[in-house]
Amino acid sequence: MNILKSSFCTVCTLLATIFSTHAQWVTIVNGQMWTDTDGNEVQAHGAGFLNLNDTWYMIGEDRTDRWHPDVNMYSSKDLKTWKFEGKIIKNGVSHPDLGSERMIERPKLLHCKKTGKFVIWCHWESRNYGASEAAVFVSDSITGPYKYHWSGRPLGIKSRDCNVFVDDDDTAYFISTIEENQHLGLFKLSDDYLSAVECTELFKWQRREAPAIVKIKNTYHMLSSACTGWEPSPCKLSQSDSLSEGWSELRQIGNHNAFDSQPASILKIGGTSDTTYLYVGDRWMDPGLPESKTIILPIDFSDGNCQFEYIESFNLNIKEGTWQPTDASR
Ligand code: GAL
């Protein structure tokens, strides 16, 4: 009896181990609309991410009502299973002009450790893109409610496509396409992340947008696209040991149209055995604005190089920080 019992326990432990090891792997499939845990379509375009206590939070444009996007928030432990956390910025509610005079694009989320607040920076635009403004929303809690704080041209500078970046010393930056899409503006933010205090012009006259920065060891890597609206363009990489100067000449990575996508974010997945970097991009107008797809691709920056290839599907293990191609994609 005891032998039977102990064999049963061993089998149970083995199954539990296999299950828990297995449960850490998820398969990310590109080219499809995602669904959340309620079975609804995920609407989070131009997405921004924040990792807090082992949970990834994703915010983005809800394009269900095409030109009047609200901002949705989702959370996930594995970047595959997304729970809807709510509409954190709402047309006509979060600000009277939102949904009529103004729309939000590319909302990006920051956590200011100094104040404890959660801060969203975004593109705050009129229908003909003439306003060229940014906006800031703040909340005490990550899931909201987010309150309107400010909107306008940062330091009086016309600003469009945008992203944020936080350096190792917690200094935050808002980086956006400035002065009628001519340059990129690197705006250093105040200690509370609520305003811009300094602007450095980068990539002068090179007309770059959709910037996304990641820092690996002491090198900053920036991806960006050309200014071609909803049409994809080559994704280009530039590297520097300083955020404000010394960026290398832009170099195309991937194919001629970034695999039909435009950069939104770069995620750093630091796990127990490795670190994986993930490119997150938008495949806009696929075929319409609400059906635009979020594309996730492993991107390898090892040895100062950058491998950026299309993969239809891959297995990801967030705990380990590892990924592998699926059989279907080999
Ligand atoms: C793209 C930009 C998008 C959106 C679009 C409108 O260049 O990256 O965020 O603004 O233009 O045409």
Short mmCIF file of C-alpha atoms and ligand atoms in Angstrom, two decimals:
data_model
loop_
_atom_site.label_atom_id
_atom_site.label_comp_id
_atom_site.label_asym_id
_atom_site.label_seq_id
_atom_site.Cartn_x
_atom_site.Cartn_y
_atom_site.Cartn_z
CA MET A 1 0.00 0.00 0.00
CA ASN A 2 2.80 2.34 1.04
CA ILE A 3 4.70 1.60 -2.17
CA LEU A 4 1.57 2.34 -4.16
CA LYS A 5 1.02 5.56 -2.26
CA SER A 6 4.59 6.74 -2.66
CA SER A 7 4.61 5.88 -6.40
CA PHE A 8 1.38 7.85 -6.79
CA CYS A 9 2.98 10.84 -5.00
CA THR A 10 6.09 10.61 -7.20
CA VAL A 11 3.94 10.62 -10.36
CA CYS A 12 1.96 13.59 -9.00
CA THR A 13 5.16 15.54 -8.22
CA LEU A 14 6.54 14.72 -11.67
CA LEU A 15 3.33 15.83 -13.36
CA ALA A 16 3.26 19.02 -11.29
CA THR A 17 6.88 19.76 -12.23
CA ILE A 18 6.25 19.08 -15.91
CA PHE A 19 3.09 21.19 -15.81
CA SER A 20 4.67 24.14 -13.99
CA THR A 21 7.75 24.10 -16.25
CA HIS A 22 5.52 23.80 -19.27
CA ALA A 23 3.14 26.49 -18.04
CA GLN A 24 5.94 29.05 -18.24
CA TRP A 25 6.09 28.70 -22.03
CA VAL A 26 3.56 30.50 -24.17
CA THR A 27 3.32 30.70 -27.94
CA ILE A 28 3.16 34.17 -29.45
CA VAL A 29 1.59 34.16 -32.91
CA ASN A 30 2.01 37.18 -35.16
CA GLY A 31 -0.39 38.54 -37.75
CA GLN A 32 -3.60 37.96 -35.78
CA MET A 33 -5.81 40.11 -33.59
CA TRP A 34 -5.28 39.27 -29.93
CA THR A 35 -8.18 38.50 -27.61
CA ASP A 36 -8.27 39.31 -23.91
CA THR A 37 -9.29 36.97 -21.08
CA ASP A 38 -12.94 38.06 -21.54
CA GLY A 39 -12.79 36.96 -25.17
CA ASN A 40 -12.83 40.54 -26.50
CA GLU A 41 -10.50 41.93 -29.14
CA VAL A 42 -7.42 43.64 -27.68
CA GLN A 43 -7.31 47.29 -28.77
CA ALA A 44 -3.98 48.81 -27.73
CA HIS A 45 -2.25 50.29 -30.77
CA GLY A 46 0.96 52.34 -30.60
CA ALA A 47 1.45 50.49 -27.32
CA GLY A 48 3.45 51.54 -24.27
CA PHE A 49 4.53 49.07 -21.57
CA LEU A 50 5.50 49.09 -17.92
CA ASN A 51 6.68 46.14 -15.88
CA LEU A 52 5.63 46.30 -12.23
CA ASN A 53 5.95 43.43 -9.73
CA ASP A 54 6.34 40.80 -12.47
CA THR A 55 3.26 42.02 -14.31
CA TRP A 56 3.43 43.66 -17.71
CA TYR A 57 1.00 46.54 -18.19
CA MET A 58 0.21 47.58 -21.75
CA ILE A 59 -1.60 50.76 -22.75
CA GLY A 60 -2.56 51.78 -26.26
CA GLU A 61 -5.00 53.38 -28.63
CA ASP A 62 -8.44 51.81 -28.76
CA ARG A 63 -9.20 52.34 -32.46
CA THR A 64 -12.69 50.82 -32.38
CA ASP A 65 -13.98 54.32 -33.12
CA ARG A 66 -11.15 54.96 -35.62
CA TRP A 67 -10.36 58.68 -35.25
CA HIS A 68 -11.56 59.01 -31.66
CA PRO A 69 -9.30 56.62 -29.77
CA ASP A 70 -9.73 56.10 -26.03
CA VAL A 71 -6.79 54.56 -24.16
CA ASN A 72 -7.09 50.97 -22.94
CA MET A 73 -4.98 49.18 -20.35
CA TYR A 74 -4.28 45.43 -20.18
CA SER A 75 -2.10 43.36 -17.86
CA SER A 76 -0.27 40.10 -18.43
CA LYS A 77 2.20 37.81 -16.69
CA ASP A 78 3.36 36.17 -19.92
CA LEU A 79 2.73 38.70 -22.76
CA LYS A 80 0.19 36.30 -24.24
CA THR A 81 -2.69 36.24 -21.73
CA TRP A 82 -4.05 39.79 -21.51
CA LYS A 83 -6.56 40.92 -18.87
CA PHE A 84 -8.51 44.08 -19.66
CA GLU A 85 -7.87 46.59 -16.83
CA GLY A 86 -10.15 49.27 -18.22
CA LYS A 87 -10.44 52.31 -20.42
CA ILE A 88 -8.01 54.53 -18.54
CA ILE A 89 -8.48 57.66 -20.69
CA LYS A 90 -11.91 58.29 -22.16
CA ASN A 91 -13.14 60.58 -24.90
CA GLY A 92 -15.13 63.50 -23.50
CA VAL A 93 -14.58 62.31 -19.92
CA SER A 94 -10.85 62.59 -19.22
CA HIS A 95 -10.84 65.93 -21.06
CA PRO A 96 -13.72 67.79 -22.76
CA ASP A 97 -11.76 68.24 -26.03
CA LEU A 98 -10.82 64.57 -26.25
CA GLY A 99 -12.90 62.87 -28.93
CA SER A 100 -13.78 66.17 -30.64
CA GLU A 101 -10.95 68.74 -30.92
CA ARG A 102 -8.21 66.34 -29.89
CA MET A 103 -7.22 62.67 -30.15
CA ILE A 104 -4.55 60.64 -28.41
CA GLU A 105 -1.90 58.61 -30.18
CA ARG A 106 0.99 56.51 -28.82
CA PRO A 107 0.26 56.71 -25.06
CA LYS A 108 3.32 55.67 -23.02
CA LEU A 109 3.42 54.79 -19.34
CA LEU A 110 5.98 55.79 -16.70
CA HIS A 111 6.31 55.11 -12.99
CA CYS A 112 7.94 57.94 -11.10
CA LYS A 113 9.63 56.33 -8.11
CA LYS A 114 10.26 59.72 -6.51
CA THR A 115 6.56 60.70 -6.32
CA GLY A 116 5.08 57.20 -6.55
CA LYS A 117 2.78 58.44 -9.35
CA PHE A 118 2.03 56.80 -12.67
CA VAL A 119 2.42 59.21 -15.56
CA ILE A 120 1.27 58.92 -19.17
CA TRP A 121 2.85 60.98 -21.93
CA CYS A 122 1.18 60.87 -25.35
CA HIS A 123 0.70 62.62 -28.65
CA TRP A 124 -2.24 65.04 -28.29
CA GLU A 125 -3.39 65.88 -31.76
CA SER A 126 -6.02 67.61 -33.90
CA ARG A 127 -7.60 65.75 -36.82
CA ASN A 128 -5.27 67.37 -39.41
CA TYR A 129 -2.15 66.89 -37.23
CA GLY A 130 -1.73 70.67 -37.10
CA ALA A 131 -1.84 70.98 -33.30
CA SER A 132 1.43 69.00 -32.89
CA GLU A 133 1.09 68.77 -29.12
CA ALA A 134 1.76 66.34 -26.29
CA ALA A 135 -0.29 65.63 -23.16
CA VAL A 136 0.35 64.30 -19.67
CA PHE A 137 -2.04 62.30 -17.47
CA VAL A 138 -1.36 61.23 -13.86
CA SER A 139 -2.66 58.62 -11.45
CA ASP A 140 -1.86 57.40 -7.94
CA SER A 141 -2.51 53.84 -8.99
CA ILE A 142 -1.31 52.03 -12.10
CA THR A 143 -4.80 51.08 -13.27
CA GLY A 144 -6.13 54.61 -12.83
CA PRO A 145 -8.16 56.73 -12.74
CA TYR A 146 -5.82 58.91 -14.80
CA LYS A 147 -6.37 62.66 -14.56
CA TYR A 148 -5.47 65.18 -17.23
CA HIS A 149 -2.46 67.23 -16.12
CA TRP A 150 -1.19 69.25 -19.08
CA SER A 151 -1.20 69.52 -22.85
CA GLY A 152 0.68 71.70 -25.31
CA ARG A 153 3.91 71.90 -27.27
CA PRO A 154 6.71 70.82 -24.93
CA LEU A 155 9.00 73.85 -24.39
CA GLY A 156 6.97 75.47 -27.19
CA ILE A 157 8.22 72.92 -29.76
CA LYS A 158 5.86 71.23 -32.24
CA SER A 159 5.76 67.54 -31.28
CA ARG A 160 4.15 64.45 -32.89
CA ASP A 161 5.02 60.69 -32.77
CA CYS A 162 6.48 59.93 -29.37
CA ASN A 163 7.88 57.55 -26.81
CA VAL A 164 9.43 57.64 -23.35
CA PHE A 165 12.66 56.27 -21.94
CA VAL A 166 13.88 55.96 -18.34
CA ASP A 167 17.63 55.80 -17.76
CA ASP A 168 19.40 53.77 -15.04
CA ASP A 169 19.50 56.82 -12.76
CA ASP A 170 15.68 57.18 -13.11
CA THR A 171 15.95 60.29 -15.28
CA ALA A 172 13.03 60.12 -17.72
CA TYR A 173 12.86 61.38 -21.28
CA PHE A 174 10.05 62.10 -23.71
CA ILE A 175 11.30 61.64 -27.25
CA SER A 176 9.24 62.88 -30.15
CA THR A 177 9.26 63.89 -33.78
CA ILE A 178 9.56 67.66 -33.78
CA GLU A 179 9.19 70.75 -35.96
CA GLU A 180 7.03 69.36 -38.77
CA ASN A 181 8.66 65.92 -38.66
CA GLN A 182 12.16 67.25 -39.35
CA HIS A 183 14.10 66.11 -36.28
CA LEU A 184 13.73 64.00 -33.16
CA GLY A 185 13.51 65.93 -29.90
CA LEU A 186 14.96 64.34 -26.78
CA PHE A 187 13.11 66.07 -23.94
CA LYS A 188 14.57 65.56 -20.49
CA LEU A 189 11.74 65.48 -17.94
CA SER A 190 11.52 67.09 -14.52
CA ASP A 191 12.10 64.87 -11.46
CA ASP A 192 8.34 64.30 -11.13
CA TYR A 193 8.13 63.34 -14.85
CA LEU A 194 5.34 65.92 -15.32
CA SER A 195 7.07 68.47 -17.54
CA ALA A 196 9.86 68.83 -20.09
CA VAL A 197 12.87 70.83 -18.91
CA GLU A 198 15.39 70.55 -21.74
CA CYS A 199 15.39 69.57 -25.44
CA THR A 200 18.22 68.17 -27.52
CA GLU A 201 17.71 67.82 -31.28
CA LEU A 202 18.76 64.45 -32.69
CA PHE A 203 18.89 63.13 -36.27
CA LYS A 204 18.53 66.65 -37.66
CA TRP A 205 16.60 66.86 -40.96
CA GLN A 206 16.41 63.06 -41.10
CA ARG A 207 12.63 62.89 -40.66
CA ARG A 208 12.41 59.98 -38.22
CA GLU A 209 9.42 58.92 -36.14
CA ALA A 210 8.15 56.02 -34.01
CA PRO A 211 11.30 56.09 -31.85
CA ALA A 212 11.97 53.30 -29.34
CA ILE A 213 15.06 53.15 -27.12
CA VAL A 214 16.62 50.35 -25.09
CA LYS A 215 19.85 50.51 -23.07
CA ILE A 216 22.08 47.44 -22.98
CA LYS A 217 25.13 47.67 -20.75
CA ASN A 218 26.38 51.18 -21.58
CA THR A 219 24.97 51.46 -25.07
CA TYR A 220 21.67 53.03 -26.09
CA HIS A 221 19.99 51.46 -29.12
CA MET A 222 17.29 53.41 -30.89
CA LEU A 223 14.91 52.12 -33.53
CA SER A 224 12.81 54.44 -35.65
CA SER A 225 10.83 54.56 -38.87
CA ALA A 226 10.56 57.10 -41.66
CA CYS A 227 7.61 59.51 -41.64
CA THR A 228 5.33 57.64 -44.02
CA GLY A 229 1.99 57.78 -42.18
CA TRP A 230 0.28 54.40 -41.94
CA GLU A 231 2.57 52.95 -44.64
CA PRO A 232 5.43 50.89 -43.26
CA SER A 233 9.02 51.90 -43.99
CA PRO A 234 12.43 50.37 -43.18
CA CYS A 235 13.20 50.23 -39.47
CA LYS A 236 16.56 51.86 -38.80
CA LEU A 237 18.93 51.39 -35.89
CA SER A 238 21.30 53.89 -34.36
CA GLN A 239 23.54 53.38 -31.32
CA SER A 240 25.33 55.67 -28.91
CA ASP A 241 26.99 55.67 -25.51
CA SER A 242 25.25 58.96 -24.75
CA LEU A 243 21.58 59.82 -25.17
CA SER A 244 22.22 63.38 -26.24
CA GLU A 245 25.08 62.93 -28.75
CA GLY A 246 27.21 60.56 -30.77
CA TRP A 247 24.40 58.53 -32.40
CA SER A 248 25.75 56.33 -35.19
CA GLU A 249 24.56 56.67 -38.76
CA LEU A 250 21.10 55.16 -39.22
CA ARG A 251 21.32 51.59 -40.49
CA GLN A 252 18.42 49.52 -41.85
CA ILE A 253 17.63 46.36 -39.93
CA GLY A 254 15.16 43.71 -41.05
CA ASN A 255 13.62 43.94 -44.49
CA HIS A 256 12.47 46.89 -46.63
CA ASN A 257 9.31 47.57 -44.59
CA ALA A 258 10.15 46.28 -41.09
CA PHE A 259 8.05 43.20 -41.92
CA ASP A 260 5.07 45.47 -42.51
CA SER A 261 5.26 47.18 -39.14
CA GLN A 262 6.32 50.36 -37.37
CA PRO A 263 8.10 50.44 -33.97
CA ALA A 264 6.06 51.03 -30.81
CA SER A 265 8.29 49.70 -28.00
CA ILE A 266 11.25 47.51 -27.14
CA LEU A 267 10.77 45.21 -24.16
CA LYS A 268 13.59 43.88 -22.01
CA ILE A 269 12.67 40.46 -20.60
CA GLY A 270 15.23 39.76 -17.92
CA GLY A 271 14.78 36.19 -16.67
CA THR A 272 16.50 33.62 -14.49
CA SER A 273 18.69 32.26 -17.27
CA ASP A 274 18.87 34.94 -19.98
CA THR A 275 17.61 38.29 -21.22
CA THR A 276 15.44 38.47 -24.31
CA TYR A 277 14.64 41.71 -26.14
CA LEU A 278 11.34 42.00 -27.94
CA TYR A 279 10.41 44.44 -30.68
CA VAL A 280 6.77 45.51 -30.52
CA GLY A 281 5.43 47.14 -33.67
CA ASP A 282 2.16 48.10 -35.31
CA ARG A 283 0.99 46.59 -38.56
CA TRP A 284 -1.34 49.48 -39.33
CA MET A 285 -4.43 49.34 -41.56
CA ASP A 286 -4.70 45.58 -41.72
CA PRO A 287 -7.07 46.16 -43.45
CA GLY A 288 -8.61 49.01 -41.39
CA LEU A 289 -7.40 51.03 -38.42
CA PRO A 290 -9.25 48.95 -35.77
CA GLU A 291 -7.83 45.74 -37.31
CA SER A 292 -4.22 46.96 -37.10
CA LYS A 293 -2.12 44.16 -35.60
CA THR A 294 0.46 44.23 -32.83
CA ILE A 295 3.58 42.38 -33.94
CA ILE A 296 6.13 41.00 -31.48
CA LEU A 297 9.53 39.81 -32.68
CA PRO A 298 12.60 38.70 -30.75
CA ILE A 299 15.42 41.12 -31.50
CA ASP A 300 19.02 40.25 -30.71
CA PHE A 301 21.50 42.99 -29.86
CA SER A 302 24.36 40.72 -28.82
CA ASP A 303 27.94 41.69 -29.75
CA GLY A 304 26.82 45.14 -30.85
CA ASN A 305 25.01 43.61 -33.82
CA CYS A 306 21.30 43.54 -34.32
CA GLN A 307 19.42 40.52 -35.61
CA PHE A 308 15.89 41.42 -36.55
CA GLU A 309 14.05 38.70 -38.47
CA TYR A 310 10.40 37.91 -39.00
CA ILE A 311 9.03 34.93 -37.19
CA GLU A 312 5.42 33.88 -37.55
CA SER A 313 5.28 32.34 -34.09
CA PHE A 314 7.67 31.69 -31.21
CA ASN A 315 7.64 30.26 -27.71
CA LEU A 316 8.45 32.65 -24.91
CA ASN A 317 9.40 31.91 -21.33
CA ILE A 318 9.24 35.17 -19.39
CA LYS A 319 10.49 33.60 -16.15
CA GLU A 320 13.66 32.33 -17.81
CA GLY A 321 13.95 35.27 -20.21
CA THR A 322 14.28 32.85 -23.12
CA TRP A 323 12.55 32.16 -26.41
CA GLN A 324 12.65 29.52 -29.15
CA PRO A 325 11.09 29.18 -32.59
CA THR A 326 8.00 27.00 -32.79
CA ASP A 327 8.07 23.91 -35.01
CA ALA A 328 5.77 25.73 -37.42
CA SER A 329 8.23 28.59 -37.83
CA ARG A 330 11.44 26.55 -38.21
C1 GAL B 1 2.18 57.67 -38.54
C2 GAL B 1 2.34 57.63 -37.04
C3 GAL B 1 1.08 57.14 -36.41
C4 GAL B 1 -0.06 58.04 -36.88
C5 GAL B 1 -0.12 58.04 -38.40
C6 GAL B 1 -1.20 58.96 -38.94
O1 GAL B 1 3.28 58.23 -39.16
O2 GAL B 1 3.40 56.81 -36.69
O3 GAL B 1 1.19 57.15 -35.02
O4 GAL B 1 0.16 59.35 -36.43
O5 GAL B 1 1.11 58.50 -38.91
O6 GAL B 1 -1.12 59.06 -40.34
#
